Tab-separated table of C-alpha atoms and ligand atoms in Angstrom:
chain	number	residue	atom	x	y	z
A	1	MET	CA	10.607	32.448	56.823
A	2	VAL	CA	12.302	35.905	57.084
A	3	PRO	CA	10.435	38.443	54.951
A	4	TRP	CA	13.261	39.178	52.684
A	5	VAL	CA	13.889	35.520	51.732
A	6	ASN	CA	10.190	35.468	50.931
A	7	GLY	CA	10.474	38.522	48.717
A	8	LEU	CA	13.342	37.210	46.876
A	9	LEU	CA	11.487	33.925	46.265
A	10	LEU	CA	8.558	35.826	44.993
A	11	ALA	CA	10.852	38.036	42.895
A	12	SER	CA	12.505	34.893	41.431
A	13	SER	CA	9.328	33.105	40.657
A	14	ALA	CA	8.003	36.195	38.913
A	15	LEU	CA	10.923	35.895	36.626
A	16	VAL	CA	10.005	32.343	35.757
A	17	SER	CA	6.227	33.006	35.268
A	18	PRO	CA	3.745	35.797	35.725
A	19	GLN	CA	1.277	35.231	38.469
A	20	GLY	CA	-1.370	36.177	36.150
A	21	GLY	CA	-3.717	33.752	34.621
A	22	MET	CA	-7.498	34.176	34.004
A	23	SER	CA	-9.892	36.002	36.426
A	24	ASN	CA	-12.356	33.924	38.169
A	25	THR	CA	-15.136	35.646	36.310
A	26	THR	CA	-13.503	34.965	32.950
A	27	ILE	CA	-13.055	31.394	33.792
A	28	SER	CA	-16.463	30.853	35.170
A	29	ASN	CA	-17.889	32.267	31.978
A	30	VAL	CA	-15.780	29.901	29.892
A	31	ARG	CA	-17.089	26.990	31.974
A	32	ALA	CA	-20.636	28.046	31.606
A	33	ARG	CA	-20.264	28.175	27.767
A	34	LEU	CA	-18.597	24.837	27.812
A	35	VAL	CA	-21.563	23.263	29.735
A	36	GLU	CA	-24.070	24.672	27.425
A	37	SER	CA	-22.192	23.938	24.212
A	38	ALA	CA	-20.766	20.359	24.639
A	39	ASN	CA	-23.022	17.812	22.817
A	40	ALA	CA	-21.047	15.434	20.587
A	41	SER	CA	-19.825	12.419	22.312
A	42	TRP	CA	-16.010	13.502	22.435
A	43	GLU	CA	-17.003	16.995	23.534
A	44	LEU	CA	-18.847	15.522	26.445
A	45	GLY	CA	-15.936	13.366	27.350
A	46	THR	CA	-13.546	16.122	27.093
A	47	ALA	CA	-15.868	18.485	29.102
A	48	ALA	CA	-16.127	15.809	31.780
A	49	GLN	CA	-12.305	15.672	32.105
A	50	ALA	CA	-11.939	19.510	31.792
A	51	LEU	CA	-14.559	19.885	34.705
A	52	THR	CA	-12.722	17.429	36.830
A	53	GLU	CA	-9.361	18.958	36.449
A	54	TYR	CA	-10.697	22.387	37.114
A	55	SER	CA	-13.306	21.962	39.942
A	56	TRP	CA	-12.366	18.514	41.457
A	57	PRO	CA	-8.520	18.171	41.093
A	58	ALA	CA	-8.375	15.733	43.924
A	59	LEU	CA	-10.344	13.170	41.701
A	60	SER	CA	-8.208	13.794	38.555
A	61	VAL	CA	-5.332	11.613	37.502
A	62	PHE	CA	-2.953	14.367	38.132
A	63	GLU	CA	-3.252	13.803	41.741
A	64	ALA	CA	-2.037	10.764	43.806
A	65	SER	CA	-5.540	10.766	45.536
A	66	ALA	CA	-7.121	9.727	42.301
A	67	PHE	CA	-6.535	6.031	43.127
A	68	PRO	CA	-8.756	4.959	44.511
A	69	PRO	CA	-11.423	7.624	44.584
A	70	PRO	CA	-13.215	8.121	47.764
A	71	PRO	CA	-16.185	5.597	47.927
A	72	HIS	CA	-18.646	8.384	48.486
A	73	LEU	CA	-18.515	12.013	47.542
A	74	ASN	CA	-19.757	14.764	49.920
A	75	ALA	CA	-21.140	18.223	49.446
A	76	SER	CA	-17.689	19.925	49.119
A	77	LEU	CA	-16.360	17.274	46.772
A	78	ASN	CA	-19.433	16.325	44.831
A	79	ALA	CA	-18.286	16.359	41.108
A	80	SER	CA	-22.079	16.955	40.259
A	81	ASP	CA	-21.332	18.530	37.022
A	82	VAL	CA	-19.040	15.596	35.772
A	83	LEU	CA	-21.351	12.915	37.349
A	84	GLN	CA	-24.351	14.608	35.491
A	85	ILE	CA	-22.587	13.877	32.097
A	86	ALA	CA	-22.254	10.240	33.155
A	87	VAL	CA	-25.882	9.896	34.373
A	88	LYS	CA	-27.359	11.410	31.233
A	89	THR	CA	-25.226	9.191	28.983
A	90	VAL	CA	-26.024	6.069	30.767
A	91	SER	CA	-29.751	6.678	31.053
A	92	ARG	CA	-29.978	7.519	27.313
A	93	LYS	CA	-27.984	4.506	26.344
A	94	PRO	CA	-30.149	1.676	24.763
A	95	SER	CA	-29.489	-1.654	26.717
A	96	THR	CA	-28.424	-3.339	23.550
A	97	SER	CA	-25.703	-0.940	22.964
A	98	LEU	CA	-22.125	-1.661	24.079
A	99	PRO	CA	-20.604	1.760	23.182
A	100	LEU	CA	-21.645	4.495	25.773
A	101	ILE	CA	-23.431	6.381	22.951
A	102	ALA	CA	-25.129	4.315	20.255
A	103	GLY	CA	-25.007	5.010	16.579
A	104	GLN	CA	-21.939	7.129	16.314
A	105	GLY	CA	-19.682	7.112	13.292
A	106	SER	CA	-16.752	6.622	15.477
A	107	ALA	CA	-16.235	3.557	17.636
A	108	ALA	CA	-13.846	5.431	19.953
A	109	ASP	CA	-15.167	8.823	20.819
A	110	PRO	CA	-18.000	7.493	23.121
A	111	ALA	CA	-15.317	5.889	25.064
A	112	SER	CA	-14.023	9.414	26.230
A	113	ILE	CA	-16.957	9.703	28.604
A	114	GLY	CA	-15.909	6.368	30.188
A	115	VAL	CA	-13.816	7.826	32.953
A	116	ALA	CA	-16.760	9.899	34.199
A	117	VAL	CA	-18.893	6.733	34.218
A	118	LEU	CA	-16.357	4.791	36.067
A	119	LEU	CA	-16.201	7.491	38.657
A	120	ALA	CA	-20.077	7.551	38.914
A	121	ASN	CA	-19.775	3.790	39.584
A	122	TRP	CA	-17.004	3.972	42.062
A	123	THR	CA	-18.872	6.785	44.097
A	124	ARG	CA	-22.379	5.848	43.828
A	125	PRO	CA	-24.363	6.172	46.906
A	126	ASP	CA	-26.432	3.096	46.370
A	127	ALA	CA	-24.163	-0.015	46.140
A	128	SER	CA	-27.098	-2.028	44.501
A	129	VAL	CA	-26.795	0.211	41.322
A	130	THR	CA	-24.876	-1.728	38.621
A	131	ALA	CA	-25.786	0.517	35.496
A	132	PHE	CA	-22.456	2.452	35.553
A	133	SER	CA	-20.378	-0.461	36.054
A	134	LYS	CA	-22.044	-2.458	33.389
A	135	ALA	CA	-21.920	0.477	30.948
A	136	ALA	CA	-18.293	0.959	31.478
A	137	SER	CA	-17.427	-2.723	31.188
A	138	GLY	CA	-19.652	-2.863	27.910
A	139	GLN	CA	-17.690	0.169	26.492
A	140	LEU	CA	-14.266	-1.697	27.233
A	141	GLU	CA	-15.517	-4.905	25.975
A	142	HIS	CA	-16.563	-3.102	22.593
A	143	LEU	CA	-12.969	-1.555	22.416
A	144	LEU	CA	-11.229	-5.007	22.973
A	145	HIS	CA	-13.828	-7.085	21.232
A	146	ASN	CA	-12.087	-7.870	18.050
A	147	VAL	CA	-8.780	-8.692	19.652
A	148	PRO	CA	-8.720	-12.514	19.450
A	149	ARG	CA	-6.397	-13.237	22.170
A	150	SER	CA	-5.701	-11.671	25.427
A	151	PRO	CA	-4.872	-8.051	24.884
A	152	GLU	CA	-1.604	-8.412	26.583
A	153	GLY	CA	-0.447	-11.431	24.471
A	154	ALA	CA	-1.935	-10.186	21.277
A	155	ILE	CA	-0.236	-6.840	21.510
A	156	SER	CA	3.259	-8.053	22.601
A	157	HIS	CA	3.411	-10.814	19.821
A	158	ARG	CA	1.455	-9.494	16.718
A	159	GLN	CA	2.048	-5.855	16.843
A	160	ASP	CA	1.536	-5.071	13.320
A	161	GLU	CA	-1.602	-7.051	13.008
A	162	VAL	CA	-3.053	-5.607	16.229
A	163	GLN	CA	-2.367	-2.154	14.996
A	164	LEU	CA	-4.439	-3.020	11.805
A	165	TRP	CA	-7.221	-4.428	13.974
A	166	TRP	CA	-7.407	-1.308	15.993
A	167	VAL	CA	-7.113	0.785	12.797
A	168	ASP	CA	-9.670	-1.001	10.785
A	169	VAL	CA	-12.120	-2.394	13.376
A	170	LEU	CA	-12.043	0.388	15.824
A	171	TYR	CA	-11.880	3.538	13.969
A	172	GLY	CA	-11.610	2.854	10.302
A	173	TYR	CA	-8.383	4.951	10.217
A	174	THR	CA	-5.942	6.053	12.792
A	175	THR	CA	-6.247	9.644	13.957
A	176	ALA	CA	-4.133	11.430	16.506
A	177	ASP	CA	-7.639	12.428	18.292
A	178	TYR	CA	-8.070	8.809	19.338
A	179	VAL	CA	-5.198	9.018	21.811
A	180	TYR	CA	-7.336	11.390	24.084
A	181	MET	CA	-10.512	9.410	23.612
A	182	VAL	CA	-9.451	5.724	24.323
A	183	PRO	CA	-6.134	5.096	26.075
A	184	PRO	CA	-7.027	7.425	29.072
A	185	PHE	CA	-10.182	5.393	29.651
A	186	ILE	CA	-8.529	1.996	29.373
A	187	ALA	CA	-5.729	3.171	31.776
A	188	TYR	CA	-8.204	4.469	34.285
A	189	TYR	CA	-10.250	1.285	34.148
A	190	GLY	CA	-6.990	-0.633	34.822
A	191	ALA	CA	-5.867	1.490	37.686
A	192	LEU	CA	-9.211	1.166	39.373
A	193	GLN	CA	-9.378	-2.629	38.773
A	194	GLY	CA	-5.856	-3.230	39.883
A	195	GLY	CA	-4.195	-7.036	40.022
A	196	SER	CA	-3.233	-8.561	36.813
A	197	GLY	CA	-6.146	-7.707	34.988
A	198	GLY	CA	-5.747	-4.035	35.722
A	199	ARG	CA	-1.904	-4.164	34.897
A	200	ALA	CA	-2.942	-5.699	31.522
A	201	LEU	CA	-5.260	-2.914	30.820
A	202	LEU	CA	-2.521	-0.204	31.809
A	203	GLN	CA	-0.180	-1.894	29.219
A	204	VAL	CA	-2.859	-1.993	26.587
A	205	ALA	CA	-3.275	1.779	27.180
A	206	TYR	CA	0.249	2.584	26.881
A	207	ASP	CA	0.568	0.046	23.879
A	208	GLN	CA	-2.205	1.993	22.107
A	209	CYS	CA	-0.215	5.182	22.411
A	210	ARG	CA	2.868	3.614	21.224
A	211	LEU	CA	1.242	2.011	18.164
A	212	TYR	CA	-0.599	5.257	17.284
A	213	ARG	CA	2.659	7.104	17.483
A	214	ASN	CA	4.373	4.513	15.316
A	215	ALA	CA	1.530	4.954	12.729
A	216	LEU	CA	1.192	8.716	12.702
A	217	ARG	CA	4.568	10.329	13.878
A	218	ASP	CA	7.036	11.357	11.130
A	219	SER	CA	10.595	12.544	10.908
A	220	SER	CA	9.437	16.205	11.820
A	221	GLY	CA	8.657	14.924	15.453
A	222	LEU	CA	5.067	15.977	14.821
A	223	TRP	CA	2.171	13.744	14.174
A	224	ARG	CA	0.145	13.377	10.986
A	225	HIS	CA	-3.497	13.872	11.650
A	226	ILE	CA	-5.117	10.853	9.954
A	227	ALA	CA	-3.596	7.860	8.092
A	228	LEU	CA	-3.968	4.341	6.906
A	229	GLY	CA	-7.612	4.553	6.136
A	230	LYS	CA	-9.977	5.397	3.342
A	231	TRP	CA	-9.002	9.019	3.836
A	232	GLN	CA	-5.801	10.759	4.923
A	233	ASP	CA	-4.720	13.954	6.385
A	234	ASN	CA	-1.015	14.079	6.316
A	235	SER	CA	-0.859	17.596	7.705
A	236	HIS	CA	0.472	18.204	11.319
A	237	TRP	CA	-2.737	19.371	12.641
A	238	GLY	CA	-2.389	21.465	15.810
A	239	THR	CA	-5.271	19.987	17.542
A	240	GLY	CA	-4.447	16.463	16.576
A	241	ASN	CA	-0.959	16.833	17.888
A	242	ALA	CA	-2.450	18.422	21.137
A	243	TRP	CA	-5.002	15.613	21.504
A	244	ALA	CA	-2.039	13.215	21.294
A	245	ALA	CA	0.189	14.971	23.796
A	246	ALA	CA	-2.754	15.564	26.232
A	247	GLY	CA	-3.786	11.914	25.836
A	248	MET	CA	-0.554	10.420	26.550
A	249	LEU	CA	-0.168	12.740	29.375
A	250	ARG	CA	-3.286	11.326	31.046
A	251	VAL	CA	-2.046	7.761	30.548
A	252	LEU	CA	1.336	8.776	31.957
A	253	GLN	CA	-0.279	10.290	35.172
A	254	THR	CA	-2.708	7.344	35.601
A	255	LEU	CA	0.550	4.929	35.374
A	256	ASN	CA	2.438	7.191	37.800
A	257	HIS	CA	-0.365	7.328	40.276
A	258	SER	CA	-1.589	3.719	40.171
A	259	SER	CA	-0.461	1.249	42.779
A	260	ASP	CA	1.434	-0.660	40.008
A	261	ALA	CA	3.477	2.358	38.960
A	262	ARG	CA	6.850	0.815	39.678
A	263	MET	CA	6.021	-1.920	37.104
A	264	PHE	CA	5.656	0.590	34.375
A	265	MET	CA	8.728	2.751	34.741
A	266	GLU	CA	10.075	2.456	31.272
A	267	GLN	CA	6.696	3.048	29.805
A	268	GLN	CA	6.447	6.305	31.925
A	269	THR	CA	9.977	7.315	30.480
A	270	ASN	CA	8.925	6.683	26.975
A	271	LEU	CA	5.573	8.512	27.300
A	272	THR	CA	7.462	11.468	28.843
A	273	GLN	CA	9.792	11.677	25.867
A	274	TRP	CA	6.869	11.253	23.216
A	275	ILE	CA	4.921	14.089	24.908
A	276	GLN	CA	8.045	16.331	25.079
A	277	GLU	CA	8.906	15.686	21.358
A	278	ILE	CA	5.519	17.164	20.467
A	279	THR	CA	5.655	20.167	22.766
A	280	THR	CA	9.264	20.896	22.032
A	281	THR	CA	8.827	20.752	18.140
A	282	SER	CA	5.406	22.633	18.284
A	283	TRP	CA	6.727	25.557	20.292
A	284	SER	CA	9.634	25.928	17.848
A	285	TYR	CA	7.001	27.172	15.443
A	286	GLN	CA	5.282	29.568	18.036
A	287	ASN	CA	4.340	32.970	16.611
A	288	ARG	CA	5.429	36.259	18.245
A	289	ASP	CA	1.949	36.632	19.845
A	290	GLY	CA	2.102	33.252	21.427
A	291	SER	CA	-0.286	31.292	19.145
A	292	LEU	CA	0.450	28.245	17.006
A	293	PHE	CA	-0.704	27.784	13.616
A	294	ASN	CA	-3.520	25.421	12.804
A	295	VAL	CA	-1.180	23.321	10.932
A	296	ILE	CA	1.738	23.708	13.108
A	297	ASP	CA	4.677	23.991	10.572
A	298	ALA	CA	2.518	25.808	7.991
A	299	PRO	CA	2.506	29.483	8.389
A	300	SER	CA	0.117	29.653	5.303
A	301	SER	CA	-2.649	28.082	7.580
A	302	PHE	CA	-3.988	30.516	10.308
A	303	PRO	CA	-3.430	31.036	14.306
A	304	ASP	CA	-5.537	28.576	16.111
A	305	ALA	CA	-6.422	29.247	19.797
A	306	SER	CA	-7.745	25.703	20.526
A	307	SER	CA	-4.592	23.833	19.850
A	308	THR	CA	-2.516	26.626	21.513
A	309	ALA	CA	-4.457	26.227	24.657
A	310	LEU	CA	-4.416	22.512	24.960
A	311	LEU	CA	-0.582	22.353	24.233
A	312	ALA	CA	0.013	25.056	26.796
A	313	SER	CA	-1.879	23.088	29.290
A	314	VAL	CA	0.230	19.985	28.584
A	315	THR	CA	3.382	22.080	28.783
A	316	TYR	CA	2.616	23.486	32.352
A	317	ARG	CA	1.826	19.951	33.612
A	318	MET	CA	4.913	18.527	32.097
A	319	ALA	CA	7.145	21.114	33.662
A	320	ALA	CA	5.659	20.291	37.088
A	321	PHE	CA	6.028	16.668	36.507
A	322	THR	CA	9.641	16.701	35.182
A	323	ASN	CA	11.022	19.778	37.017
A	324	ASP	CA	12.142	20.997	33.502
A	325	THR	CA	11.149	24.614	32.901
A	326	THR	CA	12.675	25.120	29.459
A	327	LEU	CA	9.195	25.501	27.875
A	328	ILE	CA	7.625	27.706	30.401
A	329	PRO	CA	8.197	30.920	28.587
A	330	ALA	CA	6.457	29.502	25.528
A	331	ALA	CA	3.627	28.382	27.664
A	332	ASP	CA	3.337	31.751	29.347
A	333	LYS	CA	3.256	33.534	25.937
A	334	ALA	CA	0.421	31.182	24.837
A	335	LEU	CA	-1.592	31.824	27.996
A	336	THR	CA	-1.433	35.543	27.382
A	337	PHE	CA	-2.620	34.886	23.914
A	338	ILE	CA	-5.467	32.846	25.143
A	339	GLN	CA	-6.412	35.357	27.672
A	340	ASN	CA	-6.688	38.021	24.950
A	341	ASN	CA	-8.887	35.897	22.816
A	342	ILE	CA	-11.638	35.208	25.403
A	343	ASP	CA	-14.698	37.439	24.708
A	344	GLU	CA	-16.930	38.959	27.484
A	345	LYS	CA	-19.307	35.995	27.370
A	346	GLY	CA	-16.603	33.502	27.941
A	347	TRP	CA	-16.250	32.302	24.376
A	348	LEU	CA	-12.734	31.478	22.956
A	349	GLN	CA	-12.101	33.254	19.671
A	350	ASN	CA	-9.941	32.349	16.728
A	351	THR	CA	-10.515	28.742	16.897
A	352	VAL	CA	-10.368	26.247	14.178
A	353	ASP	CA	-13.791	24.860	13.224
A	354	PRO	CA	-13.522	21.403	14.810
A	355	TYR	CA	-15.675	19.742	12.248
A	356	THR	CA	-13.593	20.865	9.098
A	357	PHE	CA	-10.379	20.735	10.798
A	358	HIS	CA	-8.844	23.387	8.229
A	359	THR	CA	-11.028	26.428	8.307
A	360	PRO	CA	-11.472	28.967	11.026
A	361	SER	CA	-14.828	28.904	12.984
A	362	LYS	CA	-17.265	30.944	11.322
A	363	ALA	CA	-18.310	34.281	12.815
A	364	GLY	CA	-20.832	33.590	15.751
A	365	GLU	CA	-19.756	30.013	15.922
A	366	HIS	CA	-17.590	28.410	18.632
A	367	SER	CA	-15.592	25.323	19.425
A	368	PRO	CA	-16.998	23.389	22.486
A	369	GLU	CA	-13.559	21.569	22.564
A	370	GLY	CA	-11.822	24.831	22.653
A	371	GLN	CA	-13.857	25.778	25.625
A	372	ALA	CA	-12.686	22.666	27.485
A	373	PHE	CA	-9.202	23.397	26.557
A	374	VAL	CA	-9.319	26.816	28.215
A	375	LEU	CA	-10.366	25.035	31.656
A	376	LEU	CA	-7.730	22.413	31.074
A	377	LEU	CA	-5.181	25.423	30.623
A	378	HIS	CA	-6.457	27.152	33.738
A	379	ALA	CA	-6.151	24.114	35.754
A	380	ALA	CA	-2.727	23.257	34.585
A	381	HIS	CA	-1.541	26.738	35.219
A	382	THR	CA	-3.045	26.681	38.610
A	383	ALA	CA	-1.114	23.571	39.409
A	384	TRP	CA	2.064	25.152	37.883
A	385	LEU	CA	1.768	28.104	40.262
A	386	LYS	CA	1.266	25.655	43.099
A	387	TRP	CA	4.460	23.762	42.028
A	388	LEU	CA	6.467	27.051	41.850
A	389	SER	CA	5.399	28.073	45.343
A	390	LYS	CA	6.479	24.695	46.807
B	401	NAG	C1	-10.876	32.579	42.630
B	401	NAG	O1	-11.128	31.252	42.709
B	401	NAG	C2	-10.249	30.647	43.642
B	401	NAG	C3	-10.505	29.100	43.589
B	401	NAG	O2	-11.908	28.812	43.752
B	401	NAG	C4	-10.249	31.165	45.052
B	401	NAG	O3	-9.200	30.494	45.949
B	401	NAG	C5	-9.800	32.691	44.897
B	401	NAG	O4	-9.980	33.220	46.257
B	401	NAG	C6	-10.670	33.406	43.971
B	401	NAG	N1	-10.365	34.708	43.661
B	401	NAG	C7	-11.065	35.802	43.889
B	401	NAG	C8	-10.442	37.054	43.589
B	401	NAG	O5	-12.273	35.665	44.143
B	402	NAG	C1	-26.490	16.604	19.921
B	402	NAG	O1	-26.205	15.293	19.909
B	402	NAG	C2	-27.253	14.419	19.435
B	402	NAG	C3	-26.785	12.957	19.669
B	402	NAG	O2	-25.542	12.816	19.437
B	402	NAG	C4	-27.610	14.824	18.133
B	402	NAG	O3	-28.763	13.979	17.543
B	402	NAG	C5	-28.052	16.145	18.026
B	402	NAG	O4	-28.332	16.545	16.770
B	402	NAG	C6	-27.042	17.148	18.543
B	402	NAG	N1	-27.448	18.557	18.689
B	402	NAG	C7	-26.841	19.512	18.147
B	402	NAG	C8	-27.535	20.813	18.332
B	402	NAG	O5	-25.816	19.300	17.480
B	403	NAG	C1	-15.256	15.257	51.530
B	403	NAG	O1	-14.483	14.089	51.089
B	403	NAG	C2	-13.279	14.355	50.853
B	403	NAG	C3	-12.645	13.086	50.232
B	403	NAG	O2	-13.066	11.852	50.872
B	403	NAG	C4	-12.551	14.587	52.188
B	403	NAG	O3	-11.112	15.035	52.053
B	403	NAG	C5	-13.116	15.824	52.867
B	403	NAG	O4	-12.678	16.104	54.130
B	403	NAG	C6	-14.700	15.773	52.946
B	403	NAG	N1	-15.278	16.884	53.297
B	403	NAG	C7	-16.135	17.126	54.267
B	403	NAG	C8	-16.658	18.447	54.495
B	403	NAG	O5	-16.550	16.137	54.761
B	404	NAG	C1	-21.544	20.680	44.702
B	404	NAG	O1	-20.508	21.671	44.796
B	404	NAG	C2	-20.785	22.904	44.186
B	404	NAG	C3	-19.450	23.646	44.088
B	404	NAG	O2	-18.805	23.555	45.367
B	404	NAG	C4	-21.942	23.519	45.020
B	404	NAG	O3	-22.169	24.836	44.266
B	404	NAG	C5	-23.102	22.645	44.843
B	404	NAG	O4	-24.164	23.265	45.613
B	404	NAG	C6	-22.774	21.304	45.384
B	404	NAG	N1	-23.913	20.397	45.091
B	404	NAG	C7	-24.407	19.658	45.937
B	404	NAG	C8	-25.572	18.693	45.670
B	404	NAG	O5	-23.997	19.449	47.069
B	405	NAG	C1	-17.722	-0.434	40.343
B	405	NAG	O1	-17.326	-0.062	41.616
B	405	NAG	C2	-17.153	-1.236	42.496
B	405	NAG	C3	-16.838	-0.630	43.891
B	405	NAG	O2	-17.998	0.012	44.472
B	405	NAG	C4	-15.956	-2.036	41.991
B	405	NAG	O3	-15.740	-3.020	42.742
B	405	NAG	C5	-16.250	-2.380	40.563
B	405	NAG	O4	-15.095	-2.966	40.061
B	405	NAG	C6	-16.531	-1.026	39.671
B	405	NAG	N1	-16.804	-1.372	38.297
B	405	NAG	C7	-15.859	-1.063	37.334
B	405	NAG	C8	-16.256	-1.381	35.874
B	405	NAG	O5	-14.788	-0.328	37.584
B	406	NAG	C1	6.263	9.328	38.884
B	406	NAG	O1	6.972	10.272	38.041
B	406	NAG	C2	8.126	10.859	38.550
B	406	NAG	C3	8.549	11.917	37.704
B	406	NAG	O2	9.016	11.137	36.409
B	406	NAG	C4	9.098	9.922	38.998
B	406	NAG	O3	10.195	10.559	39.710
B	406	NAG	C5	8.630	8.886	39.992
B	406	NAG	O4	9.450	7.960	40.247
B	406	NAG	C6	7.315	8.204	39.345
B	406	NAG	N1	6.648	7.533	40.469
B	406	NAG	C7	6.242	6.114	40.309
B	406	NAG	C8	5.803	5.606	41.659
B	406	NAG	O5	6.289	5.587	39.348
B	407	NAG	C1	10.586	2.399	25.054
B	407	NAG	O1	11.187	2.875	23.968
B	407	NAG	C2	12.458	2.381	23.479
B	407	NAG	C3	12.995	3.282	22.427
B	407	NAG	O2	12.034	3.431	21.445
B	407	NAG	C4	12.096	0.988	23.149
B	407	NAG	O3	13.130	0.247	22.561
B	407	NAG	C5	11.427	0.214	24.282
B	407	NAG	O4	11.012	-0.995	23.786
B	407	NAG	C6	10.306	0.881	24.738
B	407	NAG	N1	9.754	0.386	26.118
B	407	NAG	C7	8.492	-0.131	26.171
B	407	NAG	C8	8.268	-0.775	27.406
B	407	NAG	O5	7.790	-0.115	25.161
B	408	NAG	C1	11.167	16.873	40.853
B	408	NAG	O1	11.350	17.252	42.067
B	408	NAG	C2	10.826	16.648	43.232
B	408	NAG	C3	11.127	17.265	44.553
B	408	NAG	O2	11.566	18.544	44.355
B	408	NAG	C4	11.222	14.992	43.148
B	408	NAG	O3	10.412	14.443	44.176
B	408	NAG	C5	10.892	14.625	41.701
B	408	NAG	O4	11.328	13.269	41.727
B	408	NAG	C6	11.513	15.289	40.548
B	408	NAG	N1	11.326	14.839	39.398
B	408	NAG	C7	11.987	14.360	38.264
B	408	NAG	C8	11.575	13.914	37.146
B	408	NAG	O5	13.269	14.836	38.530
C-alpha cells in the first residue's frame, strides 16, 4: 500500500476510535487481582471466561476456531489458568453432587464454570479421563432435570409453564444475571455435541434467553433485575442488564460459529436485536465522564464502573459483529472512564458492591466480577482494533 493511503486510513480510524486502551502493565495487574480474588461460583465462571477471551482468544466463542477446540493444547496455547479453575472445581466436587459446586443457594451459578470444564474435557491429554465429561453432563442434567419432556418439545409447546419451571425449580426467581451463567454453558455444550441432540441444546440456550427477556424486560427497553419470586428488584440494575446483554452475546457467538449456524439464523437476528436494545438504551443515559449509573436510568444512584465496563465490552464486540459503529463513541468514553478508575495495584475503583447490588463497594473492598469485566473489555477493545485495521 502506498504510504499516504496508509496514513489516510490511520487518520480515519483515529477519528473512529482512539488507539489507546490499557497498558500491558495495567491489564496484567488487573488480571492478577482477578485471579487472587475470584472465589464465589459465578466469579470463578466469569473469571474463566475473561481469562479465555484475554489470553486464549482462539478458544473463545468469538472466534470461528472455537468449534471444535484442538484435541490437545500445547505450550503456546495452554489455557492453563482457565483449566486450573476447571480442575480445582471438579476435584473438589463431591461425587454425589450434580452441580459443579455443591451446596450453593443458586442452582444456576455453578453452571458458569461449565464451559471451562467442557474445554478441560475436550483437550485432556489422557483420553481415559472421564471426570470432566461426567461433571459437565451432571451439571447439564441438573439444569434440565425438572423439565418433564424433551427440552425441545416442552419449550416449544408449553412456554409459560416451562418458564415457571425454570423460574421456580432452577433459581427460585428470575434474575438477569442467570443469562450469563446458564445459557452460554448450554449453548457451548450443544455446539460441541453437534447432531440433533446438540441442536436441541442450542435451541434451549436461545429459548432461555427469550423466556428470561419476556419475564424481565419492560417498556423502557431495559431489564428489571429480579422478578417472579419471593423477592423482587424492579430496578434496571446496570450489572443485571450487562449480564443479560453479555450472556446473550455469548449464545449468539456460539450459534454463529457452530456447525449448525445456518439453522439458527432467525435466533441470531433476534439475539442481535435484544442485545442492541440493551446497549442503545443504556448509553442513552451515559454520564459526561463516560460512566453509567448503578441503576441505569436513576441518576439518584451512583456511577458504577463494573456495569460500565461490561456494557462497553459488549458494545465493541457487537460493532465488530454487525459493522454498526453507532455506539462506538459511547464505548470509547466508557473505556476512558474505566482506565481512569484502575488503581496502581490493578483494582477497579468505583464499583457497585456485587453482594448488596445497591451500595458502592466499601473503601478497601473490591469487586472480583468487576476485575473480570475489565479483562473482557480489554479483549473486546483489542478485537475491535483488529476489526478496524482490516
Ligand atoms: C502488549 O501485549 C501484547 C499482547 O501480548 C503484545 O503484542 C505487545 O507487544 C505488548 N506491548 C508492549 C508495549 O509490550
Ligand atoms: C470461598 O468459597 C468457599 C466455597 O464456596 C467458601 O466456603 C469460602 O467462605 C469463600 N471464601 C471467601 C474468602 O469468601
Ligand atoms: C499450538 O496449537 C495451536 C492450535 O492447535 C496451533 O495453531 C499452534 O500452531 C500450536 N503451536 C505450536 C508451537 O505447536
Ligand atoms: C502457558 O502459557 C503461558 C503464557 O504464554 C506461559 O507463561 C506458561 O509457561 C505456559 N505453561 C505451560 C505449562 O506451558
Ligand atoms: C468429552 O470429550 C470427548 C472427546 O474427547 C467427547 O466425545 C465428549 O462428548 C466430551 N464430553 C462432553 C460432555 O462434551
Ligand atoms: C454470523 O453472523 C454474521 C453477522 O450477523 C452473519 O452475516 C453471518 O451470516 C452469520 N454466519 C452464520 C454461519 O450464521
Ligand atoms: C424472533 O422474534 C420475533 C419477534 O419477536 C418472533 O415473532 C419470532 O418468533 C422470534 N423467532 C424465534 C426463532 O424465536
Ligand atoms: C460485516 O462486514 C463483513 C465484511 O466486511 C461481512 O462479511 C459481514 O457479513 C458484515 N456483517 C454484517 C452483519 O453486515
